[in-house]
Coordinates of C-alpha atoms and ligand atoms in Angstrom, one line a residue:
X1 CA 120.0 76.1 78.6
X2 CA 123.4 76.9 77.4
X3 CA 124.6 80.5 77.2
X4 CA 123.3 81.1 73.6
X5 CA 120.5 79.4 74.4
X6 CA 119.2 81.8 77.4
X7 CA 120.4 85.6 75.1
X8 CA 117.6 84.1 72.6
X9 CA 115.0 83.6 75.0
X10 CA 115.9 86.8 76.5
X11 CA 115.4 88.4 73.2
X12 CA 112.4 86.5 72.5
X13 CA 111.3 88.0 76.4
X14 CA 112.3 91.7 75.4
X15 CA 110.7 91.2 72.2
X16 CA 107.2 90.0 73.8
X17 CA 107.8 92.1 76.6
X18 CA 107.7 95.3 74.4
X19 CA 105.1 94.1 72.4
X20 CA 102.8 94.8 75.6
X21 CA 104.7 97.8 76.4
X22 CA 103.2 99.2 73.0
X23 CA 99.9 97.5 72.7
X24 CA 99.3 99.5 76.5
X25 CA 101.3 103.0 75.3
X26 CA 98.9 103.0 72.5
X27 CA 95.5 102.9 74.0
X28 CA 97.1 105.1 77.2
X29 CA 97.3 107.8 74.3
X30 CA 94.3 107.4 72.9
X31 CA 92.4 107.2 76.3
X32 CA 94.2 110.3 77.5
X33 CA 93.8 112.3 73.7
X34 CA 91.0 110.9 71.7
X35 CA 88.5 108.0 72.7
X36 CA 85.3 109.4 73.9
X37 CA 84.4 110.0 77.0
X38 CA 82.1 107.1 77.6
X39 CA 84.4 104.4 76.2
X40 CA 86.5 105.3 78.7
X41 CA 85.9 102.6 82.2
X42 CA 85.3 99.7 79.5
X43 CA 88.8 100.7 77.8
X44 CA 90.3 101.1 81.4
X45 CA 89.1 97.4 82.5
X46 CA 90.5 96.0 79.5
X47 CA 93.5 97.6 80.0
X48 CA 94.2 96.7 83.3
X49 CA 93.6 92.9 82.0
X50 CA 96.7 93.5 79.5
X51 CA 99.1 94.8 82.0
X52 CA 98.1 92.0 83.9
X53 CA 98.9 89.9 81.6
X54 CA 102.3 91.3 81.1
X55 CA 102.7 91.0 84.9
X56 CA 102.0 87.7 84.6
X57 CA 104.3 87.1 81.7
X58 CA 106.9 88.7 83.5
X59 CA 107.2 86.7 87.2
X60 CA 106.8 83.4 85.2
X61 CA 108.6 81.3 86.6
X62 CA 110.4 80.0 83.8
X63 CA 111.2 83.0 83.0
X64 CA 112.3 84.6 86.5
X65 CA 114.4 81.3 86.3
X66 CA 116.2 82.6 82.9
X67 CA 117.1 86.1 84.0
X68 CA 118.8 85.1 87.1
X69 CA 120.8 81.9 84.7
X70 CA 121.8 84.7 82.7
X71 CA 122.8 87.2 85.3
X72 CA 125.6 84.3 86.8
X73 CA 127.1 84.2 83.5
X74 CA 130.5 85.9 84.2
X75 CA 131.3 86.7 80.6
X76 CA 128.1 88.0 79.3
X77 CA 127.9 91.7 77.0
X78 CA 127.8 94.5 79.2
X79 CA 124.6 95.3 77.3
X80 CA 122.4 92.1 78.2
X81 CA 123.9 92.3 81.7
X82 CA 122.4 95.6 82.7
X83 CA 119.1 95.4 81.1
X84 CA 118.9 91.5 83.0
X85 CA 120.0 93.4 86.5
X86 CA 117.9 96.2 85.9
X87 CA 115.0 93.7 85.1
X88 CA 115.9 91.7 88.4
X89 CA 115.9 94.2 90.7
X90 CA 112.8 95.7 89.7
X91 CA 111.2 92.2 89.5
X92 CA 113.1 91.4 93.0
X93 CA 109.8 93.0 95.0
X94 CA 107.2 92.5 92.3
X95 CA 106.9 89.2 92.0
X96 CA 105.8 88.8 95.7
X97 CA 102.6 90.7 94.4
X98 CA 99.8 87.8 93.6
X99 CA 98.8 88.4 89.8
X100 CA 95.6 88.6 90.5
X101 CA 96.0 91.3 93.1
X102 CA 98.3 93.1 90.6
X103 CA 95.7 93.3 88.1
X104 CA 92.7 94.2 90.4
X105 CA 95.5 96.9 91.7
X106 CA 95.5 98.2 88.1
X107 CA 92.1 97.5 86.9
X108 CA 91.3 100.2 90.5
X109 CA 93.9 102.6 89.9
X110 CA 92.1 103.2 85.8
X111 CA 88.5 103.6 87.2
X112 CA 90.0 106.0 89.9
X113 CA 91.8 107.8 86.9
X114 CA 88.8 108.2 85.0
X115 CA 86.2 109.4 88.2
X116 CA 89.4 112.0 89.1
X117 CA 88.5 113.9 85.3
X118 CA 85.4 114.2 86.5
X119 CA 85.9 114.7 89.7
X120 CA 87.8 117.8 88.7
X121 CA 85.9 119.1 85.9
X122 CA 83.1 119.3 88.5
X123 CA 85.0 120.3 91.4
X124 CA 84.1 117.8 93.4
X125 CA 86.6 116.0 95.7
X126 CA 83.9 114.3 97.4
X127 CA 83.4 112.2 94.3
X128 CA 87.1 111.3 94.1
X129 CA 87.4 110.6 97.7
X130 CA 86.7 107.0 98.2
X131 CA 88.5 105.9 94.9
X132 CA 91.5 107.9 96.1
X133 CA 91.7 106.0 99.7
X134 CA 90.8 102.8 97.9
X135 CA 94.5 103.6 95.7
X136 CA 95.8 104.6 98.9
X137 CA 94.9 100.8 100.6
X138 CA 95.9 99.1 97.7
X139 CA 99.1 100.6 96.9
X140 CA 100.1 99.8 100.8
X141 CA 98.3 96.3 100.4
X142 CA 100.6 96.2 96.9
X143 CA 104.0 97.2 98.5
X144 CA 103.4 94.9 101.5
X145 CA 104.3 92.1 99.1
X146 CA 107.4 93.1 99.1
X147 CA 110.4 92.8 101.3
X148 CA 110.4 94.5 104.5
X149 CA 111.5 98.1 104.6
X150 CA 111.3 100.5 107.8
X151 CA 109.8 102.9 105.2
X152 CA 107.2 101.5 102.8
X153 CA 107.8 104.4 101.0
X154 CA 111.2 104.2 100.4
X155 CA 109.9 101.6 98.0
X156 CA 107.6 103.7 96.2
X157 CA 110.7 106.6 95.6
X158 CA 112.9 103.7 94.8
X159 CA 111.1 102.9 91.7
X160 CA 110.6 106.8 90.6
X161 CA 114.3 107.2 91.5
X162 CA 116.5 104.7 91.6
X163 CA 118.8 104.9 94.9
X164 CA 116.9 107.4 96.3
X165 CA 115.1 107.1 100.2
X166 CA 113.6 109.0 101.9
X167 CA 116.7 110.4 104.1
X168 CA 118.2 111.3 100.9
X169 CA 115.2 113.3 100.1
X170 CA 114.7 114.4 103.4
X171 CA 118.4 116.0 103.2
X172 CA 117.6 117.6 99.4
X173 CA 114.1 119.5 101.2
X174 CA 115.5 120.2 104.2
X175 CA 117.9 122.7 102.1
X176 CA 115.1 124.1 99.8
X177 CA 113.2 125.3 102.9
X178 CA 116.3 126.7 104.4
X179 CA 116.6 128.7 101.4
X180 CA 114.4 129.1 99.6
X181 CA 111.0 130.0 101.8
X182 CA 112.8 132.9 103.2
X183 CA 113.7 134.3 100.0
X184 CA 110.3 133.8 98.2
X185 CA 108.8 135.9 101.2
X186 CA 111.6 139.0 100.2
X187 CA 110.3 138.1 96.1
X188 CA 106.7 138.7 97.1
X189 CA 107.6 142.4 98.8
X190 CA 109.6 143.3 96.1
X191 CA 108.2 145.5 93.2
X192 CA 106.0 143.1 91.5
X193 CA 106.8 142.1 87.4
X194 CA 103.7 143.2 85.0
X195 CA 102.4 139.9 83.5
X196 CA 99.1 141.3 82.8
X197 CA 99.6 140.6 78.8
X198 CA 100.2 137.3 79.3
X199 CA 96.8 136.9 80.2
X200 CA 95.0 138.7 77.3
X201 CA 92.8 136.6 75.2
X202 CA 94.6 134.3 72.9
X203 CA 93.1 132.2 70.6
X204 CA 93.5 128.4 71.0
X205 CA 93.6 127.9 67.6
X206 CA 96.7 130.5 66.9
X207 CA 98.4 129.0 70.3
X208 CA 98.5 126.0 68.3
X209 CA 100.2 127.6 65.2
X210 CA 103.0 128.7 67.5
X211 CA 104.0 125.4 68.2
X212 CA 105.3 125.2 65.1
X213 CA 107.3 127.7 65.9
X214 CA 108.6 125.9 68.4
X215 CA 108.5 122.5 67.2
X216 CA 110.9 123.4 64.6
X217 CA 112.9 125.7 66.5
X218 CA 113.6 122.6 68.4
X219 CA 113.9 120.4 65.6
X220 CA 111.5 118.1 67.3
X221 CA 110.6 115.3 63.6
X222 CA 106.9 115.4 62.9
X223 CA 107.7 112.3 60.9
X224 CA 108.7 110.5 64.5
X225 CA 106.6 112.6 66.4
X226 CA 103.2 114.1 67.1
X227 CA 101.3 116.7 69.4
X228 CA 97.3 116.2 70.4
X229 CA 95.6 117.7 73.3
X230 CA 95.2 116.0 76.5
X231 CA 93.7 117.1 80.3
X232 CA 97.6 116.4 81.6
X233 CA 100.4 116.8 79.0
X234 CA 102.3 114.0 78.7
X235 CA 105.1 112.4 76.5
X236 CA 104.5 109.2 75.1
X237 CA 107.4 107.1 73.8
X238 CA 106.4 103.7 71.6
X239 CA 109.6 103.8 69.9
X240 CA 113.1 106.0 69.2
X241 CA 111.0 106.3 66.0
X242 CA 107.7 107.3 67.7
X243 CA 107.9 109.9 70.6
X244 CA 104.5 111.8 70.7
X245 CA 103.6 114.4 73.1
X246 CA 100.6 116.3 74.4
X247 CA 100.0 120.4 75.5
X248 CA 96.7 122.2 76.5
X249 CA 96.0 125.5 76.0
X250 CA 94.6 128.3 78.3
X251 CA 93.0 130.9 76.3
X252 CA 94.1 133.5 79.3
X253 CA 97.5 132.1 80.0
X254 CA 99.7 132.4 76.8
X255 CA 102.3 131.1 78.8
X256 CA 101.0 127.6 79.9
X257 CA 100.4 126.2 76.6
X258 CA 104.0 127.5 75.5
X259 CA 105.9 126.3 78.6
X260 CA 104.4 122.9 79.0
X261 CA 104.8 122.2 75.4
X262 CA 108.8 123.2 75.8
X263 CA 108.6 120.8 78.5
X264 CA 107.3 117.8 77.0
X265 CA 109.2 118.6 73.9
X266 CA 112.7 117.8 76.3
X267 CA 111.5 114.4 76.9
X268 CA 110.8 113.7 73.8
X269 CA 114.2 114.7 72.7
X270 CA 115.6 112.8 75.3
X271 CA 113.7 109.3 74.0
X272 CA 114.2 110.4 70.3
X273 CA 117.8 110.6 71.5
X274 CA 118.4 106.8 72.4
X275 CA 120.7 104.7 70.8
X276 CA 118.5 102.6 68.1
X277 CA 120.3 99.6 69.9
X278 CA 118.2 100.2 73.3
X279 CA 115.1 100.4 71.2
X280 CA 112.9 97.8 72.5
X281 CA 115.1 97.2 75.1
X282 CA 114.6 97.5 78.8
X283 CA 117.3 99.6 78.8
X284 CA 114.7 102.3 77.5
X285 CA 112.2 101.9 79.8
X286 CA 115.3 102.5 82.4
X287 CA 115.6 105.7 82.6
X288 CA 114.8 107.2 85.9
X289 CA 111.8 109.9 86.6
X290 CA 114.8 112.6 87.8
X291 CA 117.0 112.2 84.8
X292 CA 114.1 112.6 82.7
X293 CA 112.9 115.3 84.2
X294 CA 116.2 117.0 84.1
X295 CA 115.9 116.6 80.6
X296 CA 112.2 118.8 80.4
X297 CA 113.2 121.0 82.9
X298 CA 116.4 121.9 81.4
X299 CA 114.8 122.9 78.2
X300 CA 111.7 124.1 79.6
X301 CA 113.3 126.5 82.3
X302 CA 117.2 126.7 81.7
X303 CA 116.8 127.2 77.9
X304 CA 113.2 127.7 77.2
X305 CA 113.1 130.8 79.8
X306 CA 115.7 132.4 78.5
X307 CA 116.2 135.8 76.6
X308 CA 118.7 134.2 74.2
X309 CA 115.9 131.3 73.3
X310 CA 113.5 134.0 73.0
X311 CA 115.1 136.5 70.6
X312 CA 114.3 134.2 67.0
X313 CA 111.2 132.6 68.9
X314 CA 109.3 136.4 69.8
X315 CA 109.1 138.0 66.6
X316 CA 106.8 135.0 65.5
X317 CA 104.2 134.9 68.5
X318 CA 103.9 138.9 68.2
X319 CA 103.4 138.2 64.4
X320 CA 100.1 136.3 65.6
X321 CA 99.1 138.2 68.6
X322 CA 99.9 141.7 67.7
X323 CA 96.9 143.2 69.7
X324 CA 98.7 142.1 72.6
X325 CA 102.2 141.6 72.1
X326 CA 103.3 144.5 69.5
X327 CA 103.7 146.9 72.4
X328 CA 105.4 144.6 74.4
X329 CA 109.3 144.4 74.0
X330 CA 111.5 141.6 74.4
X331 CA 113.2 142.3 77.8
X332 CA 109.2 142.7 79.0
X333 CA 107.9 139.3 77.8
X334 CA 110.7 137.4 79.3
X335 CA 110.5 139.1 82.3
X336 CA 106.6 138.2 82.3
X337 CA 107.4 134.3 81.8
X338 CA 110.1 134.1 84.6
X339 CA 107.7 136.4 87.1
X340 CA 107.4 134.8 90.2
X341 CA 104.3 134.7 92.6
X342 CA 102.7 132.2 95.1
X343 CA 100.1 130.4 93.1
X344 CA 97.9 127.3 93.2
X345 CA 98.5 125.5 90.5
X346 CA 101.6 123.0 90.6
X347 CA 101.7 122.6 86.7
X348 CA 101.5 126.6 86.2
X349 CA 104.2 127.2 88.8
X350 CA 106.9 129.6 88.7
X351 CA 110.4 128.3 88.8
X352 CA 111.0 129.6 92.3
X353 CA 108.1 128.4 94.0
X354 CA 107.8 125.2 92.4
X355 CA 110.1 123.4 94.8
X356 CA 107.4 124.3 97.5
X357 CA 104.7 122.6 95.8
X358 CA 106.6 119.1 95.4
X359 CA 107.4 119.5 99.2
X360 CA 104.1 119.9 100.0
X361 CA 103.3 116.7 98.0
X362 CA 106.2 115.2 99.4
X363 CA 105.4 115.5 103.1
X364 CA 102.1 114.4 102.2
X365 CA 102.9 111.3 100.4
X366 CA 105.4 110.5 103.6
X367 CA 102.9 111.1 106.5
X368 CA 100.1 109.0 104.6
X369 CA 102.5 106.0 104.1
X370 CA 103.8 106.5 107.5
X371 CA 100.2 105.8 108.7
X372 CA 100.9 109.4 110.5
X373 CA 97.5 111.8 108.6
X374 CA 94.0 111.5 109.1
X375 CA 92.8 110.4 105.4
X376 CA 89.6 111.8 105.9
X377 CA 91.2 115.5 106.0
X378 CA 93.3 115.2 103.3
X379 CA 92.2 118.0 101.3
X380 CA 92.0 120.2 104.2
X381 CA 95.7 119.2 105.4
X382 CA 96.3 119.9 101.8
X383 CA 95.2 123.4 102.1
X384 CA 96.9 124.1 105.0
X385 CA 100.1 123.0 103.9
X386 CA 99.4 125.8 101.0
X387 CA 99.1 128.3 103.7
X388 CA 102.2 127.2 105.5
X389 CA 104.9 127.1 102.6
X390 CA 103.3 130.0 99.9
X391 CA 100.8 131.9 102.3
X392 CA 97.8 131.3 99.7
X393 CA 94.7 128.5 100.3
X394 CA 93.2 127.0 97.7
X395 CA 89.6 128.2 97.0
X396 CA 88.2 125.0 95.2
X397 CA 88.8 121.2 95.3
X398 CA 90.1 121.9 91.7
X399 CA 92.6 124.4 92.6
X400 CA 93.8 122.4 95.7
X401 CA 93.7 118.7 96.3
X402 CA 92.1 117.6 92.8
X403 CA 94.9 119.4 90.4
X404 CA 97.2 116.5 90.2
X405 CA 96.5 113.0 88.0
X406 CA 99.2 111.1 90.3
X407 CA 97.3 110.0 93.0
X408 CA 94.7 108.7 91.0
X409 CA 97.2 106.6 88.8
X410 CA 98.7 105.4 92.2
X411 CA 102.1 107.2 91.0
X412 CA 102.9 107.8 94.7
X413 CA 106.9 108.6 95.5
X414 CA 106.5 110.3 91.8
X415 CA 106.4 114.0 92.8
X416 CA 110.0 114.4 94.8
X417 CA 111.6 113.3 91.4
X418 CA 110.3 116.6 89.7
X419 CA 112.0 118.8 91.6
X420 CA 115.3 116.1 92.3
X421 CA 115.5 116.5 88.5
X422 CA 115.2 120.6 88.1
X423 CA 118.0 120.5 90.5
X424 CA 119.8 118.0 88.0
X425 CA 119.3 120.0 85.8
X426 CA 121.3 122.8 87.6
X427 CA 123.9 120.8 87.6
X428 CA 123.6 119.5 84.0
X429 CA 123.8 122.7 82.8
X430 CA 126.8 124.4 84.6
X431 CA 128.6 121.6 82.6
X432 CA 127.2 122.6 79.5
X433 CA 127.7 126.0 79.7
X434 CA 131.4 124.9 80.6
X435 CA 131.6 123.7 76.7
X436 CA 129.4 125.5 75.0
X437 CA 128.4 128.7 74.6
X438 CA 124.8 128.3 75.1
X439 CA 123.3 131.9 74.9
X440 CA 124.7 132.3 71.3
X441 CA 123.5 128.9 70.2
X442 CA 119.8 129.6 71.4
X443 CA 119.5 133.2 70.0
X444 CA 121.5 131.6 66.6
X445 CA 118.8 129.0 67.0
X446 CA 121.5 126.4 66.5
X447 CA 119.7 124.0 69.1
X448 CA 120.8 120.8 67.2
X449 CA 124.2 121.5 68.7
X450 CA 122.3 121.8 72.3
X451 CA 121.0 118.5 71.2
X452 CA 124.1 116.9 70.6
X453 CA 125.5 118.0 73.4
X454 CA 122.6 116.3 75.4
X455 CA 122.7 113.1 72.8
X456 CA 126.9 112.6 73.3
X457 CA 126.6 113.3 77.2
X458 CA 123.1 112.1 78.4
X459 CA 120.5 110.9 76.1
X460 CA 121.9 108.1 73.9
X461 CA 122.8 106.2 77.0
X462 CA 119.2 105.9 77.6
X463 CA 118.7 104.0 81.2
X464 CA 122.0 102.5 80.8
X465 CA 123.6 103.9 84.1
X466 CA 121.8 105.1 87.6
X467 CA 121.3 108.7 88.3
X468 CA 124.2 108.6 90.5
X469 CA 126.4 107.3 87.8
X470 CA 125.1 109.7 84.9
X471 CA 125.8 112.5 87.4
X472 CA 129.6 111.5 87.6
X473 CA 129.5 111.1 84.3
X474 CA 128.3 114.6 82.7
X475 CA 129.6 116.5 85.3
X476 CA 132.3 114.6 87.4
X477 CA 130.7 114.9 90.7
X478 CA 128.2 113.7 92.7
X479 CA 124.4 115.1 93.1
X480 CA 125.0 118.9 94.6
X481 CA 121.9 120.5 95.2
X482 CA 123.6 124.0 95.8
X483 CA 123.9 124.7 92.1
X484 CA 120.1 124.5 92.0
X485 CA 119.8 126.9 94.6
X486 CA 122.7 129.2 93.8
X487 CA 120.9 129.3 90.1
X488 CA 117.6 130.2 91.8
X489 CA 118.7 132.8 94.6
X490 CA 121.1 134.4 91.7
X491 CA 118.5 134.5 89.1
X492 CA 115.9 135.6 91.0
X493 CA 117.9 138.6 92.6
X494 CA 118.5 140.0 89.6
X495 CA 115.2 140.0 88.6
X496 CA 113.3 141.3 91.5
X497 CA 116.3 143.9 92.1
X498 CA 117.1 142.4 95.8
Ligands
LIG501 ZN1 107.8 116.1 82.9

């Protein structure tokens, strides 16, 4: 094939290529949001058949045989040369994997998806346990396909996190447990923040109404967008023009709801954000689990935490919870929300403590892959990793071991990007608040020039360049962690007076 030849099949490729993307998006929503729960293995199987097929589709051959034609032309647009290098590399272990391993992988990793819900809703990790090391085996049977690596999970943070091994993150945690568990000890003996109204009954129903409030505060398009309930919030983008995004609500945690909704309202920004020329592209599909979750982080903690985002946003929850908000002033509520305290829950986390809960998941996810834990005690190693870092043990399978939907989606080498991208986000921020002056914007409720901000610097680039390079980029230096913790340790001296 001549140059102009191979662009159109690779357009024809994108175009077929996306098609799947969609057709699976679709029915992940509607398995997550609304399909019953019955319909839920037969829809799984069938699903794991699609992205199968799409596996299939994608290590053709022919096709394999295209993208690397197209990759040796020297003069090709800078465009179709990184979304056919990006494709490569991620193809360059994949298709090793047999297809029909790849789709028994999948078909494994959705039934294990389904018994974790119920699993969980029961309590019962016993249930979950044999799925869960099935997922284990497969995903060490899937990555043994691949090249050799001295770590097999280098592989697995490689496709979270492009560039990223485990020494690198070995470095990053190193430095949050130097700091940080020291200081979370002198938070827990200070005098404690009241949060006690946060934890008042609040009516589903109005919690819903509030994010409204927020949705349009954040000027988040109902006419490209939409919000559902699911059992793991989520954001799902099918399209620039479609960017949908779940929340739950906790009738005794006002703040939960709230918060996650913020959260998944920054990656939908951030995919609403693309250029419209990446759309379809696998230049959208490229953006790395760190940068995107510097996106939800910044929003939901730098911004959405803030008294400044808080003073046009608090008049209207207080409007629909006045039995337990009217005697509550400002300075109190936002003090509430940014309380820190040892808990359980990863999703429900404090800002402070967080980073402890992705380590814990982190050395977890190491010593399994390094062959180095005893799989039958993983809930109980679990625990006592709870003790170690935050001094609490988890009383139930649902508190401890079960809380999480990665493991049973086989999304191992996901965690470490959550708190990689908070600390992003650190450094994303000190650049913004270099240019703009972000405390008056969010209290003027002018986020669409927070938005742009994000759009010029970050988002319409979607997975153009690597982490490493979008760093350079926004903030002309590499990855520094010690933002991150200068922003914690400063933040949270103030607030516990220490
Ligand atoms: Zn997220």
């Amino acid at each position: 094939m001549n140059k102009q030849e191979l662009i159109d099949a690779y357009e024809e490729f994108e175009m077929k290529y996306s098609a799947y993307y969609l057709a699976m998006a679709t029915m992940e929503w509607d398995i997550s949001t609304t399909s019953p729960k019955n319909g839920k293995p037969y829809a799984a199987m069938r699903m794991g058949v699609l992205q199968g097929e799409a596996f299939a589709a994608m290590i053709d051959p022919k096709n394999l045989k295209m993208l690397n034609d197209l990759a040796a032309i020297e003069d090709l647009d800078s465009l179709t040369k990184r979304s056919v290098t990006a494709r490569l590399k991620d193809l360059a272990g994949m298709q090793l994997v047999p297809p029909d391993r790849y789709t028994y992988f999948e078909q494994t990793k959705h039934l294990a998806n389904h018994i974790w819900e119920q699993a969980k809703a029961e309590n019962n990790y016993k249930l979950f346990e044999p799925h869960l090391l099935k997922v284990i085996e497969l995903t060490k049977e899937y990555y043994s396909y691949y090249p050799k690596k001295d770590e097999l999970y280098d592989w697995m943070l490689d496709d979270y996190e492009r560039d990223m091994t485990t020494k690198d993150y070995d470095a990053f945690f190193d430095l949050i447990k130097e700091k940080l568990v020291p200081f979370i000890k002198k938070v827990v003996a200070a005098k404690q923040i009241d949060t006690s109204f946060l934890h008042k009954e609040y009516d589903p129903i109005k919690q819903r109404q509030f994010m409204d409030t927020i949705m349009s505060y954040i000027h988040y398009n109902l006419d490209a967008g939409m919000i559902a309930v699911s059992v793991h919030p989520f954001t799902c983008g099918l399209s620039i023009n479609d960017v949908r995004i779940t929340t739950r609500y906790n009738t005794h945690d006002v703040a939960s709801g709230i918060l996650s909704t913020i959260h998944e309202l920054g990656h939908a920004t951030c995919m609403g954000q693309f250029d419209p020329k990446y759309d379809g592209s696998y230049i959208a599909h490229c953006v790395t689990s760190g940068i995107h979750e510097s996106q939800s982080r910044l929003l939901e903690n730098y911004l959405g935490r803030s008294k400044s985002f808080w003073i046009p946003n608090y008049p209207a929850l207080q409007a629909l919870f006045p039995e337990n908000l009217n005697s509550v002033p400002l300075d109190d509520f936002v003090a509430a929300i940014n309380a820190s305290m040892p808990s359980l829950i990863r999703t429900e986390a404090d800002e402070l403590t967080y980073p402890l809960h992705i380590l814990i998941r982190y050395e977890l996810e190491k010593a399994i892959f390094r062959d180095q834990v005893d799989l039958s005690k993983l809930d109980q190693i679990w625990a006592d990793k709870y003790e170690e870092y935050l001094g609490i043990r988890p009383d139930s399978d649902a508190t401890g071991i079960l809380q999480d939907v990665h493991w049973s989606q086989g999304s191992f080498g996901y965690f470490p990007t959550y708190a990689l991208g908070t600390a992003y986000a650190a450094q994303f921020m000190k650049a913004m608040r270099s240019d703009l002056d972000v405390d008056s914007l969010l209290a003027n409720s002018q986020m669409p020039v927070i938005k742009d901000w994000l759009k010029e610097k970050i988002h319409q680039y979607a997975g153009l360049y690597t982490p490493k390079e979008t760093l350079v980029r926004v903030t002309g230096e590499a990855f520094n962690p010690q933002y991150y913790i200068d922003y914690l340790l400063d933040k949270f001296s103030k607030l516990y007076h220490i």
